[in-house]
CSV table of C-alpha atoms in Angstrom, one decimal:
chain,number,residue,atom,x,y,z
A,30,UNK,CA,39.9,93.3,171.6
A,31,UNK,CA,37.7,90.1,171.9
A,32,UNK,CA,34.8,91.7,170.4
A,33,UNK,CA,37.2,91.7,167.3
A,34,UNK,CA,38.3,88.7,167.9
A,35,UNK,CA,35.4,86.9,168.1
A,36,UNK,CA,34.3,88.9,165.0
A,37,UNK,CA,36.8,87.3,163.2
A,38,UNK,CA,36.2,83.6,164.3
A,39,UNK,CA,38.5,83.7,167.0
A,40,UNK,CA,37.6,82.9,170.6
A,41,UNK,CA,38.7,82.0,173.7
A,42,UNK,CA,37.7,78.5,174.4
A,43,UNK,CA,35.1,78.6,177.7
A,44,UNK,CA,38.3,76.4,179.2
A,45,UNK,CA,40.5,79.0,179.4
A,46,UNK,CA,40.2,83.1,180.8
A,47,UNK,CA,42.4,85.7,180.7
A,48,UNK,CA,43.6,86.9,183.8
A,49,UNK,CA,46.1,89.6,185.6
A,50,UNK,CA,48.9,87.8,187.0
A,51,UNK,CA,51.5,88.6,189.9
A,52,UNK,CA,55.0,88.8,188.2
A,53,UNK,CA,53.8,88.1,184.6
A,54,UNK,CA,50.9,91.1,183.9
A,55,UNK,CA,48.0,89.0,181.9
A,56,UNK,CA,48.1,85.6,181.1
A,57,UNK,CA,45.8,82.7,180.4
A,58,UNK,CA,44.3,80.2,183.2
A,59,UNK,CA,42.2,77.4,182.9
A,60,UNK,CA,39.0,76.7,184.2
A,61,UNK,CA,39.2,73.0,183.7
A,62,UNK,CA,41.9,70.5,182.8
A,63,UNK,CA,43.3,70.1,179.8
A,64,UNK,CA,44.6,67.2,177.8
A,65,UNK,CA,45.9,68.3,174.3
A,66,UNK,CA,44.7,71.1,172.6
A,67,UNK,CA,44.9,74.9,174.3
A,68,UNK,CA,43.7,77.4,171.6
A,69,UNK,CA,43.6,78.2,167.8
A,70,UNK,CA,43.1,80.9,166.2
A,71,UNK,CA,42.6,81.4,162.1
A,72,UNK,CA,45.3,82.7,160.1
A,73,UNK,CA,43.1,85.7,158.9
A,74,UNK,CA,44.0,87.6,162.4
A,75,UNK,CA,47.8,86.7,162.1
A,76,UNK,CA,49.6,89.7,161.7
A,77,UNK,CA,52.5,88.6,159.0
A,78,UNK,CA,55.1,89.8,157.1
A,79,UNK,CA,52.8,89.0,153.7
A,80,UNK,CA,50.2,91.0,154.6
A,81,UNK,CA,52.4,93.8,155.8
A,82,UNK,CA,53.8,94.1,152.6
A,83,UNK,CA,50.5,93.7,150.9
A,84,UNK,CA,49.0,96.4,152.9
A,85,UNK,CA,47.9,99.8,151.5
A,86,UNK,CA,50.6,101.2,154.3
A,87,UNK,CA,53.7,98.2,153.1
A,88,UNK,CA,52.8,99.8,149.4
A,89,UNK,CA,53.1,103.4,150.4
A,90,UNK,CA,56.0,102.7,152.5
A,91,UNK,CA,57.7,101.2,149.5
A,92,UNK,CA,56.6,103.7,147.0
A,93,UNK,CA,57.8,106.5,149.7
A,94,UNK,CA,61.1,105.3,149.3
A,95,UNK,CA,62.0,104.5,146.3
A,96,UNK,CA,61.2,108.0,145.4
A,97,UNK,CA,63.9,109.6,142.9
A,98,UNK,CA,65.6,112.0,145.2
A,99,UNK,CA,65.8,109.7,148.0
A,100,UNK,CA,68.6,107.2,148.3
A,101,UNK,CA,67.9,105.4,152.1
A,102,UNK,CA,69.0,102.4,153.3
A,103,UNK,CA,66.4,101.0,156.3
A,104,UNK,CA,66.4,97.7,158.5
A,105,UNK,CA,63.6,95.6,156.8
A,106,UNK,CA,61.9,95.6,160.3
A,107,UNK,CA,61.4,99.4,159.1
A,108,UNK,CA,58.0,98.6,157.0
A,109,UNK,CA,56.9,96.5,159.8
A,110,UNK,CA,57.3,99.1,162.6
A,111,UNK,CA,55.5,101.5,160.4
A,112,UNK,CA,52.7,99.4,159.8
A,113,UNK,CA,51.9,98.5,163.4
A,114,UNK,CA,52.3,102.6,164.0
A,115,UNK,CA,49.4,103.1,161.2
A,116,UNK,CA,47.4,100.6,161.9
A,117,UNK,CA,47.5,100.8,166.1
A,118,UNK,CA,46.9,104.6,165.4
A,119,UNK,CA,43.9,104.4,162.7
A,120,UNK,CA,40.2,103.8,164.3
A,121,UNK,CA,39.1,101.8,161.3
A,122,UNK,CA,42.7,99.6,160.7
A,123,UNK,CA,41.7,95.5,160.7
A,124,UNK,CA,44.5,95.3,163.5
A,125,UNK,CA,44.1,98.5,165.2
A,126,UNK,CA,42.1,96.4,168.1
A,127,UNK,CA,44.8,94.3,169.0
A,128,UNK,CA,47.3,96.7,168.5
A,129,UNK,CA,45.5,98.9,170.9
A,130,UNK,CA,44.8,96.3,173.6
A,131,UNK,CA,48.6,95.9,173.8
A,132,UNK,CA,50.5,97.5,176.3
A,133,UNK,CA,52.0,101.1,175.6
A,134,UNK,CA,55.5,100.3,177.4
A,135,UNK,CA,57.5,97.2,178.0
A,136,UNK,CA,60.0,96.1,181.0
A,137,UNK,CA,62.8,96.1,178.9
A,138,UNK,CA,65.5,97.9,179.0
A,139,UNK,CA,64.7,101.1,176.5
A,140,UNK,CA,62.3,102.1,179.2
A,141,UNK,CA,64.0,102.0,182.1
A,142,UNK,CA,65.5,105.4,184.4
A,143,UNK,CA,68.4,106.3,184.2
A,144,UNK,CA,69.1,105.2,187.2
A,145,UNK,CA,68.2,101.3,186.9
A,146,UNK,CA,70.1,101.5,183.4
A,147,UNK,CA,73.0,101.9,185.6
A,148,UNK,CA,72.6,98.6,186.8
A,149,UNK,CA,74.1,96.9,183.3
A,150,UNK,CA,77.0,99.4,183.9
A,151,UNK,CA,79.9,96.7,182.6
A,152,UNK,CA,77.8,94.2,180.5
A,153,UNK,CA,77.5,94.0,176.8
A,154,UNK,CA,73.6,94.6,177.1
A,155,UNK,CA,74.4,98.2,178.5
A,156,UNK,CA,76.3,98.9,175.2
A,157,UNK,CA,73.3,97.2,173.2
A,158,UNK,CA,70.2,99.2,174.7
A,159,UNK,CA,72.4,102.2,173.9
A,160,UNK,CA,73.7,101.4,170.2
A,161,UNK,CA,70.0,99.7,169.4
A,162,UNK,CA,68.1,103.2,170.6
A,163,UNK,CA,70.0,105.1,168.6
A,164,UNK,CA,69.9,102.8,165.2
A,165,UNK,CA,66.3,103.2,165.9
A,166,UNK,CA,66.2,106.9,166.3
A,167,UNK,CA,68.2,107.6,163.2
A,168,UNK,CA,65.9,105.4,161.3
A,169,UNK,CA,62.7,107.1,162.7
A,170,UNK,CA,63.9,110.2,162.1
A,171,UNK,CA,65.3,109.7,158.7
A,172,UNK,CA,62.2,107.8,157.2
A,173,UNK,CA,59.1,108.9,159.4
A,174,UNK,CA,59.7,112.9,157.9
A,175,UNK,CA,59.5,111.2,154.5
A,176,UNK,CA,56.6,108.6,154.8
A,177,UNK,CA,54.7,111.4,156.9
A,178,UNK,CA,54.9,114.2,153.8
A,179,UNK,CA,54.2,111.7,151.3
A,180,UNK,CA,51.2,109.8,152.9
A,181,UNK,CA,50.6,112.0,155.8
A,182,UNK,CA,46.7,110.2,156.3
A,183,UNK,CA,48.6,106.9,156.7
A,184,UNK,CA,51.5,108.1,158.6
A,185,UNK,CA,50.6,111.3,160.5
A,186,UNK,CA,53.5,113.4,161.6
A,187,UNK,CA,51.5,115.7,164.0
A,188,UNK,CA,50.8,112.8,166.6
A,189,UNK,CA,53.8,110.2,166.2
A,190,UNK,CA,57.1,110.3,167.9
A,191,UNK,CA,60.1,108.4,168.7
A,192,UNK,CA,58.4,106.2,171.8
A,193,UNK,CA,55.7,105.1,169.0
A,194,UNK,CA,58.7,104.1,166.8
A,195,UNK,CA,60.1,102.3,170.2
A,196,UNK,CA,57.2,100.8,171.2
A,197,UNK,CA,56.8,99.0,167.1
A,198,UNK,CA,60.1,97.4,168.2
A,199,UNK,CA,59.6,96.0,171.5
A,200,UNK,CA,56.5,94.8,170.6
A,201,UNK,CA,57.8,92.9,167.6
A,202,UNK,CA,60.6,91.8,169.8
A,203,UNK,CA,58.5,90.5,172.6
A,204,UNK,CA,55.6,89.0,170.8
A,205,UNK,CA,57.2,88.1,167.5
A,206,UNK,CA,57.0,84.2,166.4
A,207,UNK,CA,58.3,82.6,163.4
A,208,UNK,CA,57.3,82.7,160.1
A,209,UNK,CA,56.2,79.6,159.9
A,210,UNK,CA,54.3,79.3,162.7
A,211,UNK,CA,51.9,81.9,161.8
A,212,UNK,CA,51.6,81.4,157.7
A,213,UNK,CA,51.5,78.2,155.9
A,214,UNK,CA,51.4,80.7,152.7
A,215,UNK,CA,54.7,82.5,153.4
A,216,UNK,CA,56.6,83.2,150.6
A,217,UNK,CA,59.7,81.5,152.0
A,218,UNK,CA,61.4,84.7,151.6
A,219,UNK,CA,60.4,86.4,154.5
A,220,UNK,CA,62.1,86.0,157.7
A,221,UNK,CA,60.8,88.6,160.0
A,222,UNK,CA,57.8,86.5,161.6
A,223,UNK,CA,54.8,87.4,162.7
A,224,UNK,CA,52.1,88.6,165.8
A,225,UNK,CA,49.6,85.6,166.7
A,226,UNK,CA,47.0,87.6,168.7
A,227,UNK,CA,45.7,86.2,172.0
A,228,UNK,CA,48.6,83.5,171.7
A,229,UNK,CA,50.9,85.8,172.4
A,230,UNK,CA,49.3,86.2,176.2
A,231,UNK,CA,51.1,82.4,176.9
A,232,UNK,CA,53.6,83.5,179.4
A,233,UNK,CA,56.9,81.7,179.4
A,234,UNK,CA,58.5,78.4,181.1
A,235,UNK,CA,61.3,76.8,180.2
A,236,UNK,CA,60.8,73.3,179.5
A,237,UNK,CA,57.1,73.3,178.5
A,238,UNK,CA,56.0,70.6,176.6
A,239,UNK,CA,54.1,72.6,173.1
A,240,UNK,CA,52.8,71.9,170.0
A,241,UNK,CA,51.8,74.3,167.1
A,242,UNK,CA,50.7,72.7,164.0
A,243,UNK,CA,49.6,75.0,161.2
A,244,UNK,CA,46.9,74.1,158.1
A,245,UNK,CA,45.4,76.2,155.4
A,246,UNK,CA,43.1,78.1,157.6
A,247,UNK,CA,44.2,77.9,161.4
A,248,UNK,CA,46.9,77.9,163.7
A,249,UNK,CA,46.0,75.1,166.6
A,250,UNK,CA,48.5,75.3,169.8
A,251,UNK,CA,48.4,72.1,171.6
A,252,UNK,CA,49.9,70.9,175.4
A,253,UNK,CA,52.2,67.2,174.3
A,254,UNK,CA,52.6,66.7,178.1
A,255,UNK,CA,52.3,63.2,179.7
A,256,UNK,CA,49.7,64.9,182.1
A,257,UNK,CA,46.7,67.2,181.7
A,258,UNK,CA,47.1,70.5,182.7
A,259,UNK,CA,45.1,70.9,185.9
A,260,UNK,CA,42.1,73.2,186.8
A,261,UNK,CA,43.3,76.7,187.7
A,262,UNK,CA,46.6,76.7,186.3
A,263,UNK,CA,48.3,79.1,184.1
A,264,UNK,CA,49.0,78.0,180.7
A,265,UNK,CA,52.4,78.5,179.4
A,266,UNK,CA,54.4,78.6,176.1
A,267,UNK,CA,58.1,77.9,175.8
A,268,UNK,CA,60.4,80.8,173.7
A,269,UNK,CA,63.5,78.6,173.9
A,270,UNK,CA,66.7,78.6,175.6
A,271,UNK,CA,67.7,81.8,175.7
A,272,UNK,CA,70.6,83.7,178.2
A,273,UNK,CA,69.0,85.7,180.8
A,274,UNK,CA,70.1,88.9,178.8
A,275,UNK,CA,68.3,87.9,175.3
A,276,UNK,CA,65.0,87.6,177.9
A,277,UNK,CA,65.7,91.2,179.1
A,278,UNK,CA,66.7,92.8,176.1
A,279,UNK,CA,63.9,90.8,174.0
A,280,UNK,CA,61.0,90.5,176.4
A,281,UNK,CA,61.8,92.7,179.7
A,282,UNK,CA,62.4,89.5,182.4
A,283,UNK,CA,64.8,87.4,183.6
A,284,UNK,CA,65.0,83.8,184.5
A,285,UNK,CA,65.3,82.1,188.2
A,286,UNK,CA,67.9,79.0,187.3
A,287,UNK,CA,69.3,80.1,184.3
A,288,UNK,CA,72.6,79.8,184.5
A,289,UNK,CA,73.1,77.1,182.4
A,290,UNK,CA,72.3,78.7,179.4
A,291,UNK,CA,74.0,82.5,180.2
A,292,UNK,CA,75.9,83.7,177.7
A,293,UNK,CA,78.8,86.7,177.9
A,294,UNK,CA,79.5,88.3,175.0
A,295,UNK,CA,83.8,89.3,174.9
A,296,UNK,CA,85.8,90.8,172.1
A,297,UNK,CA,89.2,90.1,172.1
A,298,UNK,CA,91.4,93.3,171.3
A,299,UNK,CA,94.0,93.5,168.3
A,300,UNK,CA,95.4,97.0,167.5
A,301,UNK,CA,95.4,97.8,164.7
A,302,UNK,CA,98.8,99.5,165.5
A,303,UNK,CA,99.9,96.0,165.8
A,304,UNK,CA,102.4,95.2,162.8
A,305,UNK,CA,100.9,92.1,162.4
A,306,UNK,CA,97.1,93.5,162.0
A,307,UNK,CA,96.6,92.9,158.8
A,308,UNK,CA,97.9,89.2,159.1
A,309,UNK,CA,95.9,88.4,162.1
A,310,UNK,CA,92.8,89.5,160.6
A,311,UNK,CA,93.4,87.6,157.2
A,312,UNK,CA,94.4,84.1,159.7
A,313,UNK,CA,91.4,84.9,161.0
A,314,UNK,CA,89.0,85.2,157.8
A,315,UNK,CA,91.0,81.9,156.9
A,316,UNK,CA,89.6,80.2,160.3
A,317,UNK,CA,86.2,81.7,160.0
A,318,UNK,CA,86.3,83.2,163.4
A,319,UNK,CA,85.4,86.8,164.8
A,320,UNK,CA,87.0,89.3,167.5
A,321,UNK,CA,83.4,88.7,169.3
A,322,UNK,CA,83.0,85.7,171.0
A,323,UNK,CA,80.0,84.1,173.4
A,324,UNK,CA,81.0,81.9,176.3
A,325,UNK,CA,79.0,79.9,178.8
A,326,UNK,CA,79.3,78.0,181.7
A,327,UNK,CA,78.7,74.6,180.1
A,328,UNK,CA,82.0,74.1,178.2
A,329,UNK,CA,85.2,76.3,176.8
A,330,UNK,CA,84.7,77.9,174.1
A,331,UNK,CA,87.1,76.6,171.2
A,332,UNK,CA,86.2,79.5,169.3
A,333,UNK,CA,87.8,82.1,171.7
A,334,UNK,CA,90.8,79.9,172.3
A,335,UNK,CA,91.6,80.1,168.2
A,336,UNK,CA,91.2,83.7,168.5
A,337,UNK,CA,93.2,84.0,170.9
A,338,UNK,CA,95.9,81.8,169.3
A,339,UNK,CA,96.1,84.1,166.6
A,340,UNK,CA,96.2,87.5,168.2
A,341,UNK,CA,99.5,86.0,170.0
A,342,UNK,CA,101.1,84.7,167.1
A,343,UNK,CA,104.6,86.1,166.1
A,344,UNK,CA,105.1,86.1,162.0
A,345,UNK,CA,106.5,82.4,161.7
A,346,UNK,CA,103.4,80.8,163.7
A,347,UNK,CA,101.0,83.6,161.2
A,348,UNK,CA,102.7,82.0,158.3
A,349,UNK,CA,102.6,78.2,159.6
A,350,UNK,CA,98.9,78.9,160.2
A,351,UNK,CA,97.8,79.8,156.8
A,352,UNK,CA,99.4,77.2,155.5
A,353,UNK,CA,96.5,74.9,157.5
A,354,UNK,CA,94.0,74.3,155.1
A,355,UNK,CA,90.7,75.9,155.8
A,356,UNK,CA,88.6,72.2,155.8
A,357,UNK,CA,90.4,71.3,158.7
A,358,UNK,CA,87.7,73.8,160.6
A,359,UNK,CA,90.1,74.9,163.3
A,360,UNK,CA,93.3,76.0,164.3
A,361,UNK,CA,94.3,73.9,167.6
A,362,UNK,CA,97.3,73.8,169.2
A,363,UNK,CA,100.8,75.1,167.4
A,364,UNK,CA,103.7,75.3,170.0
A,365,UNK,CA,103.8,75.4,173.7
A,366,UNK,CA,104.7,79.5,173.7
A,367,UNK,CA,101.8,80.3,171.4
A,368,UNK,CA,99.6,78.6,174.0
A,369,UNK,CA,100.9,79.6,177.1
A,370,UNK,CA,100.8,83.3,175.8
A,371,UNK,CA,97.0,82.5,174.7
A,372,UNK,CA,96.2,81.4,178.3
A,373,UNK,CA,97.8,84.8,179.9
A,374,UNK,CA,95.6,86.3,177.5
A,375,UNK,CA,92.6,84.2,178.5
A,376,UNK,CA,92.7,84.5,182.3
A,377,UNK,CA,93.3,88.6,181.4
A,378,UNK,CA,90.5,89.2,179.2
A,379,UNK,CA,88.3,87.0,182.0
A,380,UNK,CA,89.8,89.3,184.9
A,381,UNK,CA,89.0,92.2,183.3
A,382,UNK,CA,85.9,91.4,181.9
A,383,UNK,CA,85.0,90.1,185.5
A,384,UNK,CA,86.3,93.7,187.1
A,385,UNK,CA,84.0,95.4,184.9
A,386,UNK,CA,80.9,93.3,185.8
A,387,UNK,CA,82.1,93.7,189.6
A,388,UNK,CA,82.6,97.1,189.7
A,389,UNK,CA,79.5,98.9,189.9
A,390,UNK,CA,78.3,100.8,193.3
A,391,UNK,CA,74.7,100.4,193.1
A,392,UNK,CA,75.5,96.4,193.3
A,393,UNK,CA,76.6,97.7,197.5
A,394,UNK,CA,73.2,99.4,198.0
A,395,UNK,CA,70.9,97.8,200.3
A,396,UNK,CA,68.6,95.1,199.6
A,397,UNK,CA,66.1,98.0,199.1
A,398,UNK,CA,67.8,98.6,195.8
A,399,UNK,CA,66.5,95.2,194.0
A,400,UNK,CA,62.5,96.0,195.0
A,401,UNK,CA,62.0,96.9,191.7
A,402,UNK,CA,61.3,94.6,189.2
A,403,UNK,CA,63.8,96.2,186.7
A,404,UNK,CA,66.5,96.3,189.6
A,405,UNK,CA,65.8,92.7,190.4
A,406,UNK,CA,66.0,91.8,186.7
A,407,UNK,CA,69.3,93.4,186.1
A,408,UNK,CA,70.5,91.6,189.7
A,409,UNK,CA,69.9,88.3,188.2
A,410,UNK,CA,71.1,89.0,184.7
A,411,UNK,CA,74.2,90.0,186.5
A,412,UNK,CA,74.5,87.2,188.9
A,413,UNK,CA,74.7,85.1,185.2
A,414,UNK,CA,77.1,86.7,183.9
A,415,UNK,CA,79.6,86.1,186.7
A,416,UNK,CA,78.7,82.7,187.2
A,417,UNK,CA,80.1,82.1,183.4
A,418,UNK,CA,83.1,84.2,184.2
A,419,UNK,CA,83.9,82.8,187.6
A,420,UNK,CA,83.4,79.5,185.6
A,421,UNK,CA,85.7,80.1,183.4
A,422,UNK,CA,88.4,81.5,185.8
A,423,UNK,CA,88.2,78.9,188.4
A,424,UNK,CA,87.0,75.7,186.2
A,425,UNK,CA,87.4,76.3,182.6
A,426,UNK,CA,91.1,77.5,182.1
A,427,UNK,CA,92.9,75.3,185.1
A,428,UNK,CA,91.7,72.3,184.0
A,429,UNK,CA,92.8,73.6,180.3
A,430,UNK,CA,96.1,74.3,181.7
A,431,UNK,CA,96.7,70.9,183.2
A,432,UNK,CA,95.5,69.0,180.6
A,433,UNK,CA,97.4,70.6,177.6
A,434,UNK,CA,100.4,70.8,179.6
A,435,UNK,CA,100.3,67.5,180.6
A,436,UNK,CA,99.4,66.5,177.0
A,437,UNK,CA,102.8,68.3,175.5
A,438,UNK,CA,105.1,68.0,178.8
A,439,UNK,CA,108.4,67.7,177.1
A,440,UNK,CA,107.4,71.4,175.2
A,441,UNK,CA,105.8,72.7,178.3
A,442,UNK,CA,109.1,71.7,180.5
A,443,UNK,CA,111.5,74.6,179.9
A,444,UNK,CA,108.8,77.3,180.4
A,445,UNK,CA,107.6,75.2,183.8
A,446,UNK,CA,110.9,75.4,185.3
């Protein structure tokens, strides 16, 4: 890998080294401080979107499928997972270095035993690992068959399974950047991003003062700190402020102190045998809101008390809401009943969501049970969850409560007493 690297006019400044890293696998160290600028690398080994679907392999994929008697509808990540499957599995590909240098399984969820995936028994991110692996195995096995009799020297069915088709995916979802970070020259069009070899060893902290500036020939990553970066320290990037679960699910870890920015993903139930169904969902097309809802511990979301206002409404307060023009961008408070039947459906949907995050056994097993660095992940990706649940139950909605009863007492009065 940094044979072809340095082929290519990319090294590793004599500053830095690679190393293998307690907790984080490889990462990069320095040997001396450093005051600005980290790495750069040219844009001739970015892997992006553009040159995927330049490639001899983007071409064949498209020509594959636009054949007469095939009518298939495919993610657009599709094209990129094949290429990385080609290229990582051809001796003489231009990335087939650095694909090969990566590693062949991830900490994230898809790979875990059956066992640890019990541990997101109750969350959201159980239901995703399970709907996302079998998306992706329907779209493997609908377009790998085809690509493989078509071009079978660029995509070989003989050697190439599923786990390949798994392992395009959490590689693109763990080492992906942005477009624009990686290609000056982008279209504009393409959204998927792209792999920046040997910058994608940066290892993560929140709060880390980067800099990537882009020209027509390099990508230069620089430290904007107030203070060098001392001798024998490990360099890090910073991938945002993301909930504990988008870390898991995206790149196989979870955050110490993260709490601030977990996320819980609820959907707020309206049969459809409800005679009102139809209404509800039209009030809530009007209001530009969604059953699914993300909540966190840093405020109430307005968005879930709208829904909720509407999936209580009788037919007057339906009819009183659509007459609210849509520019008004939110449907707030319409009579003391509606609301107090929106907060007994609040504290309910948090009990029970609550309940399910509770309610799983291997959470009683001994200490033992988080050695693993899976188990611990899921522990603390838990332990965020409830902390925006409890927040809600014991913060959020009382303080709601007093405020918007104190706010409309002479409504609230006959329903008090």
């Amino acid at each position: 890998f940094e044979q072809w690297l340095e082929k290519h006019g990319c090294k590793l400044p004599q500053s830095l080294e690679i190393q293998a890293l307690d907790k984080y696998g490889c990462g990069i160290v320095t040997r001396v401080p450093i005051a600005d600028q980290i790495m750069k690398i040219p844009l001739t080994v970015v892997l992006s979107e553009d040159k995927v679907v330049q490639s001899v392999e983007g071409q064949a994929f498209d020509t594959a499928l636009k054949h007469e008697k095939v009518n298939v509808t495919v993610t657009p990540r599709c094209k990129l997972y094949c290429f990385l499957i080609s290229q990582r599995n051809s001796p003489t590909s231009f990335f087939g270095p650095y694909l090969r240098s990566l590693p062949r399984r991830y900490n994230t969820p898809y790979y875990w035993s059956p066992g640890e995936l019990e541990l997101l028994n109750g969350t959201t991110l159980a239901n995703s690992v399970r709907d996302t692996t079998a998306a992706l195995t329907s779209e493997f096995n609908l377009c790998w068959p085809l690509l493989s009799h078509q071009f079978p020297n660029l995509f070989p069915a003989s050697i190439i399974t599923f786990q390949d088709y798994l392992w395009a995916h959490c590689t693109y979802t763990s080492r992906g950047f942005p477009a624009r970070v990686g290609d000056t020259h982008s279209s504009g069009t393409l959204t998927l991003g792209c792999l920046l070899p040997l910058v994608d060893l940066l290892n993560h902290r929140h709060g880390t003062p980067i800099e990537w500036n882009t020209n027509d020939t390099e990508l230069i990553v620089k430290h904007c700190g107030t203070t060098n970066i001392g001798a024998n320290r490990q360099v890090f990037n910073n991938y945002g402020t993301k909930s504990n679960g988008e870390f898991l699910l995206g790149y196989g870890f979870c955050v110490e102190d993260n709490l601030e920015y977990d996320t819980v993903s609820v959907v707020v139930g309206i049969s459809s045998r409800d005679p009102l169904h139809r209404q509800k969902m039209e009030a809530m097309e009007h209001f530009g809101v969604t059953l699914q809802c993300y909540l966190n511990a840093r405020h109430l979301s307005i968005e879930l008390l709208q829904v909720l206002r509407i999936a209580v409404m009788d037919e007057p307060e339906l009819t009183e809401a659509n007459k609210i023009p849509k520019e008004s961008g939110s449907l707030d408070y319409i009579n003391a009943e509606n609301e107090l039947n929106m907060m007994e459906s609040l504290e309910r949907l948090i009990q029970q969501s609550l309940q399910k995050i509770s309610n799983v056994p291997c959470l009683t097993l001994p200490s033992a049970s988080a050695s693993t660095t899976n188990a611990r992940n899921a522990m603390l990706f838990r332990t965020g969850q409830r902390h925006v649940l409890e927040t809600y139950m014991n913060t959020f909605l009382p303080e709601y409560r007093a405020r918007v009863t104190q706010e409309h007492a002479d409504e609230f009065a006959p329903y008090l007493d």
